[in-house]
Structures are given as structure tokens and as C-alpha cells.
Amino acid sequence: MRQVYQQLPSTLFQVTQPTPVNEPGLLLYNAPLAKQLAVPNELTPSHSEVAAYFTGNQLLDPEASLAMGYAGHQFGHYNPQLGDGRAHMLGQLGGYDWQLKGSGLTKYSRGGDGRCALGPAVREYIMSEAMHSLGVPAMRTLAVATTGEKVYRQQGLEQGAVVSRIGASHIRVGSFQYAAGQGKVQALADFTIEQLYPDAANAEQPYLALYHSVQTRLIETLVHWYRVGFIHGVMNTDNIALSGETFDFGPCAMLGDYKLEQVYSSIDHQGRYAFGNQKPIMQWNLARFAETLIPLMDGSKDDAIATLTAAVESFDSEFSHAYDTMCANKLGFSEATSANQPLVQEFWQLLQANAWDYTQTFNQLTDFLKGMDPELPVELVAWTDEWQREVNTQHALVLMAKVNPKAVPRNHEVEALISAAERGEQDIQHQVDTYLAYLAGTGGKTDASWGIPDAQFDQQYQTFCGT
Ligand code: AMP
Ligand code: MG
């Protein structure tokens, strides 16, 4: 099995293998993804040992398994020693990283047990697949396997599980911080350019081009988060992938009522990772990435700092352009123009002032344009009259159908599925498949309650890091 990370300086990872579990069982299996990756026979449900491969009891290539070191700013505080404390990179499947999470201790485990609980594993499966089907760049989940072992967590004893995570790359901002601490940032930068941004190699200043490529990709992802109402919840630098893929779904949640200050994570007391704060935090994280590149830049250190500062400052205009376009798109305009900006901005102010349900409001606007008679809030009546005059209805309906999710994974719906998995309901694969098909628009709405906001639930909802 190919393991690309073995090319890196050996101090950036540990060669290590998963710790076998008592009783491997296959709980969730992502058949469409397996097909896309053209997985080997051992990773198909018809193979007698399939569950053992998904817990790490069996390995396709024992030599390929490793754990990666990384550092990270956690809630703004720098920790130089993080790393895959409960994860093993097993190699590449169909050109993507295959990582087991919950697969046992490594030298990066610090005080942890190296394991993952079933609830967070199921949440990762549902949220990653939901994000993917909503068009948000995201790592995906190939399988969730049970371990037959208990893990001790905040809420008490829980069942253990192992997640199979699939992503284009697990290089994080924190990976660069770790490499910088060891004087190995150039090797990591060259590797990242080769793996993810080969065009940067031909630029006049390849490392500056790398920075800009990463910034562009992360802005794209961030704007998708705002488009669908995704709150990541723990945007530490170790949880930001340079590929731009959304990952680490531990404390994530979806926005119900439109509130920029919305926070669900139980440990985010200051609202550092609130919905509306994700923009400045992403820029802050990119600044931490830029800092690691200082030694690689042309000219003196002062020149390097000036160049990278300007690069980080370019985030604002690049983000604004992408964000304003998204805000206009959600209302059926192809781009943000001086002609439509007053109207578009007036809508977003109304949305914020009234904290309407984010997803539902755009569905109502779509219905309105279709000539149906949705129950629009009275504050919107005058606005919709003007909107209808300004917008090209046919064009707008096509655009709005593309950018506005008909349905999002609502917090109470996801929690209900997680509880069903924890109770051991036998048809959990079917339940999850049906739900994801409904979100993707490829299946019917088999549960009449799906898609109905539950503001009361959201008000008391809290998420946990799942560690
Ligand atoms: P996360 O909150 O999942 O992004 O993890 C932050 C850091 O804590 C990473 O270095 C993880 O590998 C580590 N970690 C989280 N949970 C565990 C655990 N149960 N055992 C060992 N390390 C863990
Ligand atoms: Mg993490």
C-alpha cells in the first residue's frame, strides 16, 4: 500500500500500528465511497474479515501504518506537541489518505486512551457525508466499526468505535507549526506543493504561491460553511487542513435560527468559534501558517515578514468578494453588483435582526418565486415585492436551487440517529443511508418530521469534542 507520508523527514511521524480490539464489528459502511475508491476485496462487506480491517486488527500493509506529529493553537494557546494520539494513517486508497481514528495509543497520545466513542464516530460519518452531499469540501467516512470495548468519557462508559476517515491530505496548519519547530518546514512545504498544489512549483516564489493557494482553498470552504450554516466548533490550527477539506466533526453543529453569535460547543465559553467568528478565525489561522513560511521566503527576514503580512491581509478582499457573491447567489443574483447590493444587504440585515431559521427562510423565498404562497414573515413582505421586480425569476430559481440547501442535517435529527446507533438498533445502516439520501435529495423524506426546525432543541443544544 502506498504511504506518501514516509517521504517526509522521519521526525515528523512515528512508524506505529493500531492496537487490536476485542471484537471487531462493522456498524456503518459507505458503499458508494468504497466503489469510488475502488477498495480492495478485504474492505468489502462480503469479506469475512472486513470488520477486522476497519478496526486495525488486520492490516493490508503493516509497513505503511504511521502516526503523524503536529502542533497547534488550541483556543489560541500554542501546544507544540499534539499529533495523531488515537489515529493511524494506513496508506492511500484510490489516491486518498485512509486514516483510522480510535485505533489505539501512539507516542502522541499524551494522557488520552487512543480510543473513540461510538456516538462521535457516528456523528463523524453523518456530518462528513452530509457536508459532502451539500457541496462543501469535506473529508469523508468510509466506515465505522465497533470494538466490543468500553471507553470512559465525560458522560460515563460508552461503546468504543473506530472511524475510517478518507481525505485528500491530512497536512494541517499544525503540521507546519510542528515542522517549523524542528527546522523541517521546507521539506514539508515541498511535499505539500507536490501533493496538493503542483502549480505553485512553477511560480516565481513557490512558497508564497503555496500560501495563496491554501488561502484561496480555505476561503472557498469557509464561504460554503456560511452558505449552509455550518459551525465547525473547534477551528484550532491542528483542525485546519491545507487541502481545504472540512474535518474533525466532534463539536460541529448546524445553524437553525440565523445568529452570528451562535455557539454550540460546551467548551467554547468565549464564543471564539461562533458562527460569525469563523471568518476572522480562519484568517488568524492562516497568519499562523504564514509565520511558518518566513524562513523560506526570498530576501531578508523583514522583507519576508512584509511579503507574508501583505499576503495575509489580502484575505479580507478575497473573502469579501467570495462571501458577497454567495450572499447574492442565495437570493438568485449571479453576482454582487452595485445595483443589487442595497437589496441584498437589506435582506441579510432583516435575517439577522429577526433570527429567522436560516434554511427555511431561503426555501420560503424559493416557494414565493415559484408563485406558491409560503408563510413569509410580515417583515419580509415589502422586501419581497421589490426583490421580485429586480430578480430574473427563471434564472434565480435555477441558481437558488443550486446554492440553497433544501435540507441540512439538523442537530436534533443527527442526535436522534446517534442515539439509535448507541441503543444498538439493528437497522442503523438503513436509517443512516435513508437520512443521507434525503439530505442529498436522492431519496424521499421518509420521516415526516425531518426538515422541521426545532428552535427549542437548538437553544439548549451542546456539543462535545468527543475525546
Ligand atoms: P481533537 O480534539 O480530536 O482535534 O484532538 C486534539 C488532540 O488530542 C489530537 O492530538 C488528538 O490526537 C488528541 N486526542 C484526542 N482524543 C484522544 C484520545 N482519546 N486519546 C489520545 N489522544 C487523543
Ligand atoms: Mg483534531
CSV table of C-alpha atoms and ligand atoms in Angstrom, one decimal:
chain,number,residue,atom,x,y,z
A,1,MET,CA,0.0,0.0,0.0
A,2,ARG,CA,1.4,3.4,-0.9
A,3,GLN,CA,2.1,5.6,2.1
A,4,VAL,CA,3.1,9.1,0.9
A,5,TYR,CA,4.0,10.4,4.4
A,6,GLN,CA,7.0,8.1,4.6
A,7,GLN,CA,8.7,10.6,2.2
A,8,LEU,CA,8.8,13.2,4.9
A,9,PRO,CA,11.6,13.7,7.4
A,10,SER,CA,11.3,10.8,9.9
A,11,THR,CA,11.0,13.2,12.9
A,12,LEU,CA,7.6,14.3,11.6
A,13,PHE,CA,5.9,10.9,12.2
A,14,GLN,CA,6.1,7.7,14.1
A,15,VAL,CA,6.0,4.3,12.5
A,16,THR,CA,3.4,2.5,14.6
A,17,GLN,CA,0.5,0.2,14.2
A,18,PRO,CA,-3.1,0.1,15.6
A,19,THR,CA,-3.8,-1.8,18.8
A,20,PRO,CA,-6.1,-4.7,18.1
A,21,VAL,CA,-9.6,-4.5,19.7
A,22,ASN,CA,-11.6,-7.3,21.4
A,23,GLU,CA,-14.4,-7.8,19.0
A,24,PRO,CA,-14.5,-6.0,15.6
A,25,GLY,CA,-17.9,-5.4,14.2
A,26,LEU,CA,-18.9,-3.4,11.1
A,27,LEU,CA,-21.5,-0.8,12.0
A,28,LEU,CA,-21.7,1.6,9.1
A,29,TYR,CA,-20.2,1.1,5.6
A,30,ASN,CA,-20.2,3.7,2.9
A,31,ALA,CA,-20.8,1.6,-0.3
A,32,PRO,CA,-20.8,4.5,-2.8
A,33,LEU,CA,-17.5,5.8,-1.4
A,34,ALA,CA,-16.0,2.3,-1.4
A,35,LYS,CA,-16.9,2.0,-5.0
A,36,GLN,CA,-15.4,5.4,-5.9
A,37,LEU,CA,-12.2,4.5,-4.2
A,38,ALA,CA,-12.2,1.0,-5.8
A,39,VAL,CA,-11.3,-0.5,-2.4
A,40,PRO,CA,-9.7,-4.0,-2.4
A,41,ASN,CA,-11.8,-7.0,-1.6
A,42,GLU,CA,-10.8,-7.1,2.1
A,43,LEU,CA,-12.6,-3.8,2.6
A,44,THR,CA,-15.9,-5.0,1.2
A,45,PRO,CA,-18.7,-6.4,3.4
A,46,SER,CA,-18.7,-9.8,1.8
A,47,HIS,CA,-15.2,-10.4,3.1
A,48,SER,CA,-15.2,-12.4,6.3
A,49,GLU,CA,-12.6,-10.3,8.0
A,50,VAL,CA,-13.9,-6.9,6.8
A,51,ALA,CA,-14.6,-5.6,10.3
A,52,ALA,CA,-11.1,-6.5,11.5
A,53,TYR,CA,-9.6,-4.4,8.7
A,54,PHE,CA,-11.7,-1.5,9.8
A,55,THR,CA,-10.6,-1.7,13.4
A,56,GLY,CA,-6.9,-2.2,12.5
A,57,ASN,CA,-6.8,-5.8,13.8
A,58,GLN,CA,-5.8,-6.7,10.3
A,59,LEU,CA,-3.7,-4.5,8.1
A,60,LEU,CA,-3.4,-4.5,4.3
A,61,ASP,CA,0.2,-3.3,4.6
A,62,PRO,CA,1.6,-3.3,8.2
A,63,GLU,CA,4.7,-1.3,7.0
A,64,ALA,CA,2.6,1.6,5.8
A,65,SER,CA,1.0,2.4,9.1
A,66,LEU,CA,2.1,5.5,10.9
A,67,ALA,CA,1.0,8.3,13.2
A,68,MET,CA,1.8,11.9,12.3
A,69,GLY,CA,3.1,14.6,14.6
A,70,TYR,CA,1.6,18.1,14.6
A,71,ALA,CA,1.4,21.1,16.9
A,72,GLY,CA,-1.5,23.5,17.2
A,73,HIS,CA,-3.1,26.6,18.7
A,74,GLN,CA,-6.0,25.3,20.7
A,75,PHE,CA,-8.4,28.1,21.5
A,76,GLY,CA,-5.5,30.5,20.9
A,77,HIS,CA,-3.0,28.7,23.1
A,78,TYR,CA,0.0,27.1,21.4
A,79,ASN,CA,0.7,23.4,22.1
A,80,PRO,CA,3.9,22.3,20.4
A,81,GLN,CA,3.2,18.6,21.0
A,82,LEU,CA,0.0,17.2,19.6
A,83,GLY,CA,-0.2,14.6,16.8
A,84,ASP,CA,-2.2,11.5,15.9
A,85,GLY,CA,-2.8,10.4,19.5
A,86,ARG,CA,-5.6,8.0,18.6
A,87,ALA,CA,-5.2,7.7,14.8
A,88,HIS,CA,-3.2,5.7,12.3
A,89,MET,CA,-2.6,6.7,8.7
A,90,LEU,CA,-2.8,3.4,6.9
A,91,GLY,CA,-1.9,4.5,3.4
A,92,GLN,CA,-3.7,5.6,0.2
A,93,LEU,CA,-7.0,4.2,-1.1
A,94,GLY,CA,-7.8,5.5,-4.6
A,95,GLY,CA,-5.3,8.3,-4.2
A,96,TYR,CA,-6.8,9.4,-0.8
A,97,ASP,CA,-5.5,9.0,2.7
A,98,TRP,CA,-7.1,6.3,4.7
A,99,GLN,CA,-6.9,7.1,8.4
A,100,LEU,CA,-8.2,5.0,11.3
A,101,LYS,CA,-9.4,7.1,14.2
A,102,GLY,CA,-9.8,5.5,17.6
A,103,SER,CA,-7.2,2.8,16.7
A,104,GLY,CA,-5.1,2.9,19.8
A,105,LEU,CA,-2.1,4.6,21.5
A,106,THR,CA,0.8,6.3,19.7
A,107,LYS,CA,3.6,8.3,21.0
A,108,TYR,CA,1.4,11.4,20.6
A,109,SER,CA,-1.4,10.1,22.9
A,110,ARG,CA,-0.4,12.3,25.9
A,111,GLY,CA,-2.9,11.4,28.6
A,112,GLY,CA,-5.6,10.0,26.2
A,113,ASP,CA,-6.7,6.4,25.8
A,114,GLY,CA,-6.2,6.3,22.0
A,115,ARG,CA,-9.9,5.4,21.5
A,116,CYS,CA,-13.0,6.9,20.1
A,117,ALA,CA,-16.6,6.5,21.4
A,118,LEU,CA,-19.4,5.3,19.2
A,119,GLY,CA,-21.5,8.4,19.3
A,120,PRO,CA,-18.8,10.8,18.0
A,121,ALA,CA,-17.9,8.2,15.4
A,122,VAL,CA,-21.5,8.0,14.0
A,123,ARG,CA,-21.7,11.8,14.1
A,124,GLU,CA,-18.5,12.0,12.0
A,125,TYR,CA,-20.0,9.6,9.5
A,126,ILE,CA,-23.3,11.5,9.2
A,127,MET,CA,-21.8,15.0,9.2
A,128,SER,CA,-19.0,14.4,6.8
A,129,GLU,CA,-21.2,12.7,4.3
A,130,ALA,CA,-23.9,15.4,4.8
A,131,MET,CA,-21.4,18.1,4.1
A,132,HIS,CA,-20.1,16.3,1.1
A,133,SER,CA,-23.6,16.0,-0.4
A,134,LEU,CA,-24.3,19.7,0.3
A,135,GLY,CA,-21.3,20.5,-1.9
A,136,VAL,CA,-19.0,21.5,1.0
A,137,PRO,CA,-15.4,20.4,0.6
A,138,ALA,CA,-15.0,17.8,3.3
A,139,MET,CA,-13.2,14.6,4.3
A,140,ARG,CA,-15.4,11.6,4.1
A,141,THR,CA,-16.1,8.5,6.1
A,142,LEU,CA,-15.7,5.0,4.6
A,143,ALA,CA,-16.8,3.0,7.7
A,144,VAL,CA,-17.5,3.0,11.4
A,145,ALA,CA,-16.5,-0.3,13.1
A,146,THR,CA,-17.3,-1.2,16.7
A,147,THR,CA,-14.7,-2.6,19.0
A,148,GLY,CA,-16.6,-4.5,21.7
A,149,GLU,CA,-14.7,-2.5,24.2
A,150,LYS,CA,-15.9,0.3,26.5
A,151,VAL,CA,-14.3,3.8,26.7
A,152,TYR,CA,-14.7,6.1,29.6
A,153,ARG,CA,-15.9,9.6,28.7
A,154,GLN,CA,-17.4,12.7,30.3
A,155,GLN,CA,-20.9,11.1,30.1
A,156,GLY,CA,-19.7,7.8,31.6
A,157,LEU,CA,-18.9,4.5,30.0
A,158,GLU,CA,-19.5,4.3,26.3
A,159,GLN,CA,-19.1,1.8,23.5
A,160,GLY,CA,-15.9,2.1,21.5
A,161,ALA,CA,-15.6,2.6,17.8
A,162,VAL,CA,-13.1,3.2,15.0
A,163,VAL,CA,-13.7,5.6,12.2
A,164,SER,CA,-12.2,5.2,8.7
A,165,ARG,CA,-11.6,8.7,7.5
A,166,ILE,CA,-10.8,9.4,3.9
A,167,GLY,CA,-9.2,12.7,2.8
A,168,ALA,CA,-7.0,14.2,0.1
A,169,SER,CA,-4.5,15.1,2.7
A,170,HIS,CA,-4.0,15.2,6.4
A,171,ILE,CA,-1.5,18.1,6.3
A,172,ARG,CA,-2.7,20.7,8.7
A,173,VAL,CA,-1.7,24.2,9.7
A,174,GLY,CA,-0.5,22.5,12.8
A,175,SER,CA,1.7,20.2,10.8
A,176,PHE,CA,3.6,23.2,9.5
A,177,GLN,CA,3.9,24.6,13.0
A,178,TYR,CA,5.3,21.2,14.2
A,179,ALA,CA,7.8,21.1,11.2
A,180,ALA,CA,8.8,24.7,11.8
A,181,GLY,CA,9.7,23.8,15.4
A,182,GLN,CA,12.1,21.2,14.1
A,183,GLY,CA,13.6,23.2,11.2
A,184,LYS,CA,11.8,20.9,8.7
A,185,VAL,CA,9.4,23.3,7.2
A,186,GLN,CA,11.0,23.4,3.7
A,187,ALA,CA,10.7,19.6,3.3
A,188,LEU,CA,7.0,19.8,4.4
A,189,ALA,CA,6.3,22.7,2.1
A,190,ASP,CA,7.9,21.0,-0.9
A,191,PHE,CA,5.9,17.8,-0.1
A,192,THR,CA,2.6,19.8,0.2
A,193,ILE,CA,3.3,21.6,-3.1
A,194,GLU,CA,3.9,18.3,-4.8
A,195,GLN,CA,0.9,16.6,-3.2
A,196,LEU,CA,-1.7,19.4,-3.3
A,197,TYR,CA,-0.6,22.5,-5.2
A,198,PRO,CA,1.7,21.4,-8.0
A,199,ASP,CA,1.2,24.7,-9.9
A,200,ALA,CA,2.9,26.6,-7.1
A,201,ALA,CA,6.2,24.9,-8.0
A,202,ASN,CA,6.3,26.9,-11.2
A,203,ALA,CA,5.6,30.3,-9.6
A,204,GLU,CA,8.3,32.9,-9.2
A,205,GLN,CA,8.0,32.4,-5.4
A,206,PRO,CA,6.7,28.9,-4.9
A,207,TYR,CA,6.2,29.2,-1.1
A,208,LEU,CA,4.3,32.4,-1.4
A,209,ALA,CA,2.2,30.8,-4.1
A,210,LEU,CA,1.6,27.9,-1.7
A,211,TYR,CA,0.3,30.3,0.9
A,212,HIS,CA,-2.1,32.0,-1.6
A,213,SER,CA,-3.3,28.6,-2.9
A,214,VAL,CA,-4.1,27.5,0.6
A,215,GLN,CA,-5.8,30.8,1.4
A,216,THR,CA,-8.0,30.6,-1.7
A,217,ARG,CA,-9.0,27.0,-0.9
A,218,LEU,CA,-9.8,27.7,2.7
A,219,ILE,CA,-11.8,30.8,1.8
A,220,GLU,CA,-13.8,28.7,-0.6
A,221,THR,CA,-14.6,26.2,2.2
A,222,LEU,CA,-15.4,28.9,4.7
A,223,VAL,CA,-17.9,30.5,2.4
A,224,HIS,CA,-19.5,27.1,1.9
A,225,TRP,CA,-19.8,26.9,5.7
A,226,TYR,CA,-21.6,30.3,5.7
A,227,ARG,CA,-23.7,29.2,2.8
A,228,VAL,CA,-25.2,26.1,4.5
A,229,GLY,CA,-25.0,27.4,8.2
A,230,PHE,CA,-22.2,25.1,9.4
A,231,ILE,CA,-20.4,25.8,12.7
A,232,HIS,CA,-17.2,23.9,12.9
A,233,GLY,CA,-16.9,24.4,16.6
A,234,VAL,CA,-13.2,23.8,17.1
A,235,MET,CA,-11.1,25.7,14.5
A,236,ASN,CA,-7.8,25.1,16.2
A,237,THR,CA,-4.9,25.2,13.8
A,238,ASP,CA,-4.5,21.4,14.0
A,239,ASN,CA,-8.0,21.0,12.7
A,240,ILE,CA,-7.5,23.1,9.6
A,241,ALA,CA,-6.4,21.0,6.6
A,242,LEU,CA,-4.3,22.7,3.9
A,243,SER,CA,-6.3,20.8,1.3
A,244,GLY,CA,-9.3,23.0,2.4
A,245,GLU,CA,-11.3,19.9,3.4
A,246,THR,CA,-13.6,20.3,6.4
A,247,PHE,CA,-12.7,17.8,9.0
A,248,ASP,CA,-12.9,16.9,12.7
A,249,PHE,CA,-16.6,16.9,13.2
A,250,GLY,CA,-16.5,16.5,17.0
A,251,PRO,CA,-18.3,19.6,18.3
A,252,CYS,CA,-19.7,20.8,15.0
A,253,ALA,CA,-23.4,21.8,14.6
A,254,MET,CA,-25.8,23.4,12.2
A,255,LEU,CA,-27.3,26.9,12.5
A,256,GLY,CA,-31.0,26.9,13.0
A,257,ASP,CA,-32.1,30.5,13.7
A,258,TYR,CA,-29.7,32.9,12.0
A,259,LYS,CA,-27.4,34.2,14.7
A,260,LEU,CA,-23.9,35.2,14.1
A,261,GLU,CA,-23.1,34.7,17.8
A,262,GLN,CA,-24.3,31.1,17.8
A,263,VAL,CA,-22.1,28.6,19.6
A,264,TYR,CA,-22.9,25.0,20.5
A,265,SER,CA,-19.6,23.7,21.8
A,266,SER,CA,-19.7,23.1,25.5
A,267,ILE,CA,-16.1,24.3,25.9
A,268,ASP,CA,-16.2,27.4,23.8
A,269,HIS,CA,-17.1,29.8,26.6
A,270,GLN,CA,-15.8,32.9,24.9
A,271,GLY,CA,-17.5,32.2,21.6
A,272,ARG,CA,-14.2,32.1,19.8
A,273,TYR,CA,-15.6,29.7,17.2
A,274,ALA,CA,-19.1,31.2,17.0
A,275,PHE,CA,-20.8,31.1,13.6
A,276,GLY,CA,-19.9,34.6,12.6
A,277,ASN,CA,-16.4,34.5,14.1
A,278,GLN,CA,-15.3,31.8,11.7
A,279,LYS,CA,-14.0,34.4,9.2
A,280,PRO,CA,-11.6,36.2,11.5
A,281,ILE,CA,-10.5,32.9,13.0
A,282,MET,CA,-9.7,31.4,9.6
A,283,GLN,CA,-7.6,34.5,8.8
A,284,TRP,CA,-5.9,34.2,12.2
A,285,ASN,CA,-5.1,30.5,11.4
A,286,LEU,CA,-3.7,31.5,8.0
A,287,ALA,CA,-1.5,34.0,9.7
A,288,ARG,CA,-0.1,31.2,11.9
A,289,PHE,CA,0.6,29.2,8.7
A,290,ALA,CA,2.2,32.2,7.1
A,291,GLU,CA,4.6,32.6,10.1
A,292,THR,CA,6.0,29.2,9.5
A,293,LEU,CA,6.9,30.2,6.0
A,294,ILE,CA,9.1,33.1,7.0
A,295,PRO,CA,12.4,31.2,6.7
A,296,LEU,CA,11.5,30.1,3.2
A,297,MET,CA,10.9,33.5,1.7
A,298,ASP,CA,13.3,35.5,-0.6
A,299,GLY,CA,15.2,38.4,0.9
A,300,SER,CA,15.8,39.5,4.5
A,301,LYS,CA,13.6,38.5,7.4
A,302,ASP,CA,12.0,41.9,7.3
A,303,ASP,CA,11.2,41.5,3.6
A,304,ALA,CA,9.8,38.1,4.3
A,305,ILE,CA,7.5,39.4,7.1
A,306,ALA,CA,6.4,42.3,4.9
A,307,THR,CA,5.5,40.0,2.0
A,308,LEU,CA,3.6,37.5,4.1
A,309,THR,CA,1.8,40.2,6.0
A,310,ALA,CA,0.5,41.6,2.8
A,311,ALA,CA,-0.5,38.1,1.7
A,312,VAL,CA,-2.5,37.5,5.0
A,313,GLU,CA,-4.0,41.0,4.6
A,314,SER,CA,-5.2,40.0,1.1
A,315,PHE,CA,-7.6,37.6,2.9
A,316,ASP,CA,-10.1,40.4,3.5
A,317,SER,CA,-10.8,41.4,0.0
A,318,GLU,CA,-10.6,37.8,-1.3
A,319,PHE,CA,-13.1,36.7,1.3
A,320,SER,CA,-15.4,39.6,0.8
A,321,HIS,CA,-15.7,39.0,-2.9
A,322,ALA,CA,-16.5,35.3,-2.4
A,323,TYR,CA,-18.8,36.0,0.5
A,324,ASP,CA,-20.7,38.8,-1.2
A,325,THR,CA,-21.2,36.6,-4.3
A,326,MET,CA,-22.5,33.8,-2.1
A,327,CYS,CA,-25.0,36.2,-0.4
A,328,ALA,CA,-26.2,37.4,-3.7
A,329,ASN,CA,-26.4,33.9,-5.2
A,330,LYS,CA,-28.6,32.8,-2.3
A,331,LEU,CA,-31.1,35.4,-3.4
A,332,GLY,CA,-30.9,34.5,-7.1
A,333,PHE,CA,-28.4,37.1,-8.3
A,334,SER,CA,-25.4,35.7,-10.2
A,335,GLU,CA,-23.1,38.3,-8.7
A,336,ALA,CA,-23.0,41.1,-6.2
A,337,THR,CA,-23.4,44.4,-8.1
A,338,SER,CA,-23.8,47.9,-7.0
A,339,ALA,CA,-27.4,47.7,-8.4
A,340,ASN,CA,-28.4,44.7,-6.2
A,341,GLN,CA,-26.3,45.3,-3.1
A,342,PRO,CA,-28.7,47.6,-1.3
A,343,LEU,CA,-31.5,45.0,-1.7
A,344,VAL,CA,-29.3,42.0,-0.8
A,345,GLN,CA,-27.9,43.7,2.2
A,346,GLU,CA,-31.3,44.8,3.4
A,347,PHE,CA,-32.3,41.1,3.3
A,348,TRP,CA,-29.3,39.9,5.3
A,349,GLN,CA,-30.0,42.7,7.9
A,350,LEU,CA,-33.6,41.6,8.3
A,351,LEU,CA,-32.5,37.9,8.6
A,352,GLN,CA,-30.1,38.8,11.3
A,353,ALA,CA,-32.4,41.2,13.2
A,354,ASN,CA,-35.2,38.7,13.2
A,355,ALA,CA,-33.1,35.5,13.6
A,356,TRP,CA,-35.3,33.5,11.2
A,357,ASP,CA,-34.5,29.9,10.5
A,358,TYR,CA,-31.7,30.1,8.0
A,359,THR,CA,-32.5,27.1,5.8
A,360,GLN,CA,-36.2,27.5,5.9
A,361,THR,CA,-36.2,31.2,5.0
A,362,PHE,CA,-34.5,30.5,1.7
A,363,ASN,CA,-36.9,27.7,1.0
A,364,GLN,CA,-39.7,30.1,1.6
A,365,LEU,CA,-38.2,32.6,-0.8
A,366,THR,CA,-37.9,29.9,-3.4
A,367,ASP,CA,-41.5,29.0,-3.0
A,368,PHE,CA,-42.5,32.6,-3.2
A,369,LEU,CA,-40.7,33.0,-6.5
A,370,LYS,CA,-42.4,29.9,-7.8
A,371,GLY,CA,-45.7,31.6,-7.2
A,372,MET,CA,-46.7,29.5,-4.2
A,373,ASP,CA,-47.9,31.2,-1.1
A,374,PRO,CA,-45.4,30.5,1.7
A,375,GLU,CA,-46.0,31.9,5.1
A,376,LEU,CA,-43.4,34.7,4.9
A,377,PRO,CA,-42.7,36.8,7.9
A,378,VAL,CA,-44.5,40.1,7.7
A,379,GLU,CA,-41.2,42.0,7.9
A,380,LEU,CA,-40.3,40.5,4.5
A,381,VAL,CA,-43.4,41.5,2.6
A,382,ALA,CA,-42.3,44.9,1.3
A,383,TRP,CA,-38.8,43.5,0.6
A,384,THR,CA,-40.1,40.6,-1.5
A,385,ASP,CA,-42.2,43.0,-3.6
A,386,GLU,CA,-39.0,44.8,-4.6
A,387,TRP,CA,-37.0,41.7,-4.9
A,388,GLN,CA,-39.5,40.2,-7.4
A,389,ARG,CA,-39.1,43.3,-9.5
A,390,GLU,CA,-35.3,43.2,-9.5
A,391,VAL,CA,-34.7,39.5,-10.0
A,392,ASN,CA,-34.9,37.4,-13.1
A,393,THR,CA,-37.3,34.7,-11.8
A,394,GLN,CA,-36.3,31.8,-14.0
A,395,HIS,CA,-32.6,32.4,-13.7
A,396,ALA,CA,-32.9,32.9,-9.9
A,397,LEU,CA,-34.8,29.7,-9.4
A,398,VAL,CA,-32.1,27.7,-11.0
A,399,LEU,CA,-29.3,29.4,-9.1
A,400,MET,CA,-31.2,29.3,-5.8
A,401,ALA,CA,-31.9,25.6,-6.2
A,402,LYS,CA,-28.1,25.1,-6.6
A,403,VAL,CA,-26.9,27.1,-3.7
A,404,ASN,CA,-29.6,26.9,-1.0
A,405,PRO,CA,-29.8,23.5,0.7
A,406,LYS,CA,-33.4,22.2,0.7
A,407,ALA,CA,-32.4,20.4,3.9
A,408,VAL,CA,-29.5,20.4,6.3
A,409,PRO,CA,-28.6,17.9,9.0
A,410,ARG,CA,-30.5,19.5,11.8
A,411,ASN,CA,-29.0,19.0,15.2
A,412,HIS,CA,-32.0,17.1,16.7
A,413,GLU,CA,-32.2,14.8,13.7
A,414,VAL,CA,-28.5,13.9,13.9
A,415,GLU,CA,-28.7,13.3,17.6
A,416,ALA,CA,-31.7,11.0,17.2
A,417,LEU,CA,-29.7,8.9,14.8
A,418,ILE,CA,-26.7,8.8,17.1
A,419,SER,CA,-29.0,7.7,19.9
A,420,ALA,CA,-30.4,5.0,17.7
A,421,ALA,CA,-26.9,3.7,17.0
A,422,GLU,CA,-26.0,3.8,20.7
A,423,ARG,CA,-29.1,1.8,21.5
A,424,GLY,CA,-27.9,-0.8,19.1
A,425,GLU,CA,-30.8,-0.6,16.7
A,426,GLN,CA,-30.2,-3.3,14.1
A,427,ASP,CA,-31.2,-1.3,11.1
A,428,ILE,CA,-28.9,1.6,11.8
A,429,GLN,CA,-27.2,1.4,8.4
A,430,HIS,CA,-30.6,1.6,6.7
A,431,GLN,CA,-31.6,4.6,8.9
A,432,VAL,CA,-28.4,6.5,8.2
A,433,ASP,CA,-28.5,5.7,4.5
A,434,THR,CA,-32.1,6.8,4.3
A,435,TYR,CA,-31.4,10.0,6.1
A,436,LEU,CA,-28.3,10.8,3.9
A,437,ALA,CA,-30.3,10.1,0.8
A,438,TYR,CA,-33.0,12.5,2.0
A,439,LEU,CA,-30.4,15.2,2.6
A,440,ALA,CA,-28.8,14.6,-0.8
A,441,GLY,CA,-32.2,14.8,-2.5
A,442,THR,CA,-31.8,11.3,-3.9
A,443,GLY,CA,-34.3,9.7,-1.6
A,444,GLY,CA,-37.7,10.6,-0.3
A,445,LYS,CA,-38.5,12.2,3.0
A,446,THR,CA,-39.4,9.0,4.9
A,447,ASP,CA,-39.8,10.7,8.2
A,448,ALA,CA,-42.4,13.5,8.1
A,449,SER,CA,-40.6,15.4,10.9
A,450,TRP,CA,-37.3,15.7,9.0
A,451,GLY,CA,-36.6,19.3,7.9
A,452,ILE,CA,-38.8,20.9,10.5
A,453,PRO,CA,-36.7,23.3,12.7
A,454,ASP,CA,-36.6,22.7,16.4
A,455,ALA,CA,-35.5,26.1,17.9
A,456,GLN,CA,-36.2,24.9,21.4
A,457,PHE,CA,-33.9,21.9,21.0
A,458,ASP,CA,-31.2,24.1,19.4
A,459,GLN,CA,-31.4,26.6,22.3
A,460,GLN,CA,-30.2,24.0,24.9
A,461,TYR,CA,-28.1,22.0,22.5
A,462,GLN,CA,-24.5,21.4,23.4
A,463,THR,CA,-21.8,19.6,21.6
A,464,PHE,CA,-18.6,17.9,22.9
A,465,CYS,CA,-15.2,17.3,21.5
A,466,GLY,CA,-15.8,13.6,21.8
A,467,THR,CA,-12.4,12.9,23.2
B,1,AMP,P1,-9.2,16.7,18.5
B,1,AMP,O1,-9.9,17.4,19.6
B,1,AMP,O2,-9.8,15.4,18.1
B,1,AMP,O3,-8.8,17.5,17.4
B,1,AMP,O4,-7.8,16.2,19.2
B,1,AMP,C1,-6.8,17.1,19.7
B,1,AMP,C2,-5.6,16.3,20.1
B,1,AMP,O5,-5.9,15.4,21.1
B,1,AMP,C3,-5.0,15.4,19.0
B,1,AMP,O6,-3.6,15.4,19.1
B,1,AMP,C4,-5.6,14.1,19.3
B,1,AMP,O7,-4.9,13.0,18.7
B,1,AMP,C5,-5.6,14.1,20.8
B,1,AMP,N1,-6.6,13.2,21.3
B,1,AMP,C6,-8.0,13.4,21.3
B,1,AMP,N2,-8.6,12.4,21.8
B,1,AMP,C7,-7.7,11.5,22.2
B,1,AMP,C8,-7.7,10.2,22.9
B,1,AMP,N3,-8.9,9.6,23.2
B,1,AMP,N4,-6.6,9.6,23.1
B,1,AMP,C9,-5.4,10.1,22.7
B,1,AMP,N5,-5.3,11.3,22.1
B,1,AMP,C10,-6.4,12.0,21.8
B,2,MG,MG,-8.2,17.2,15.5
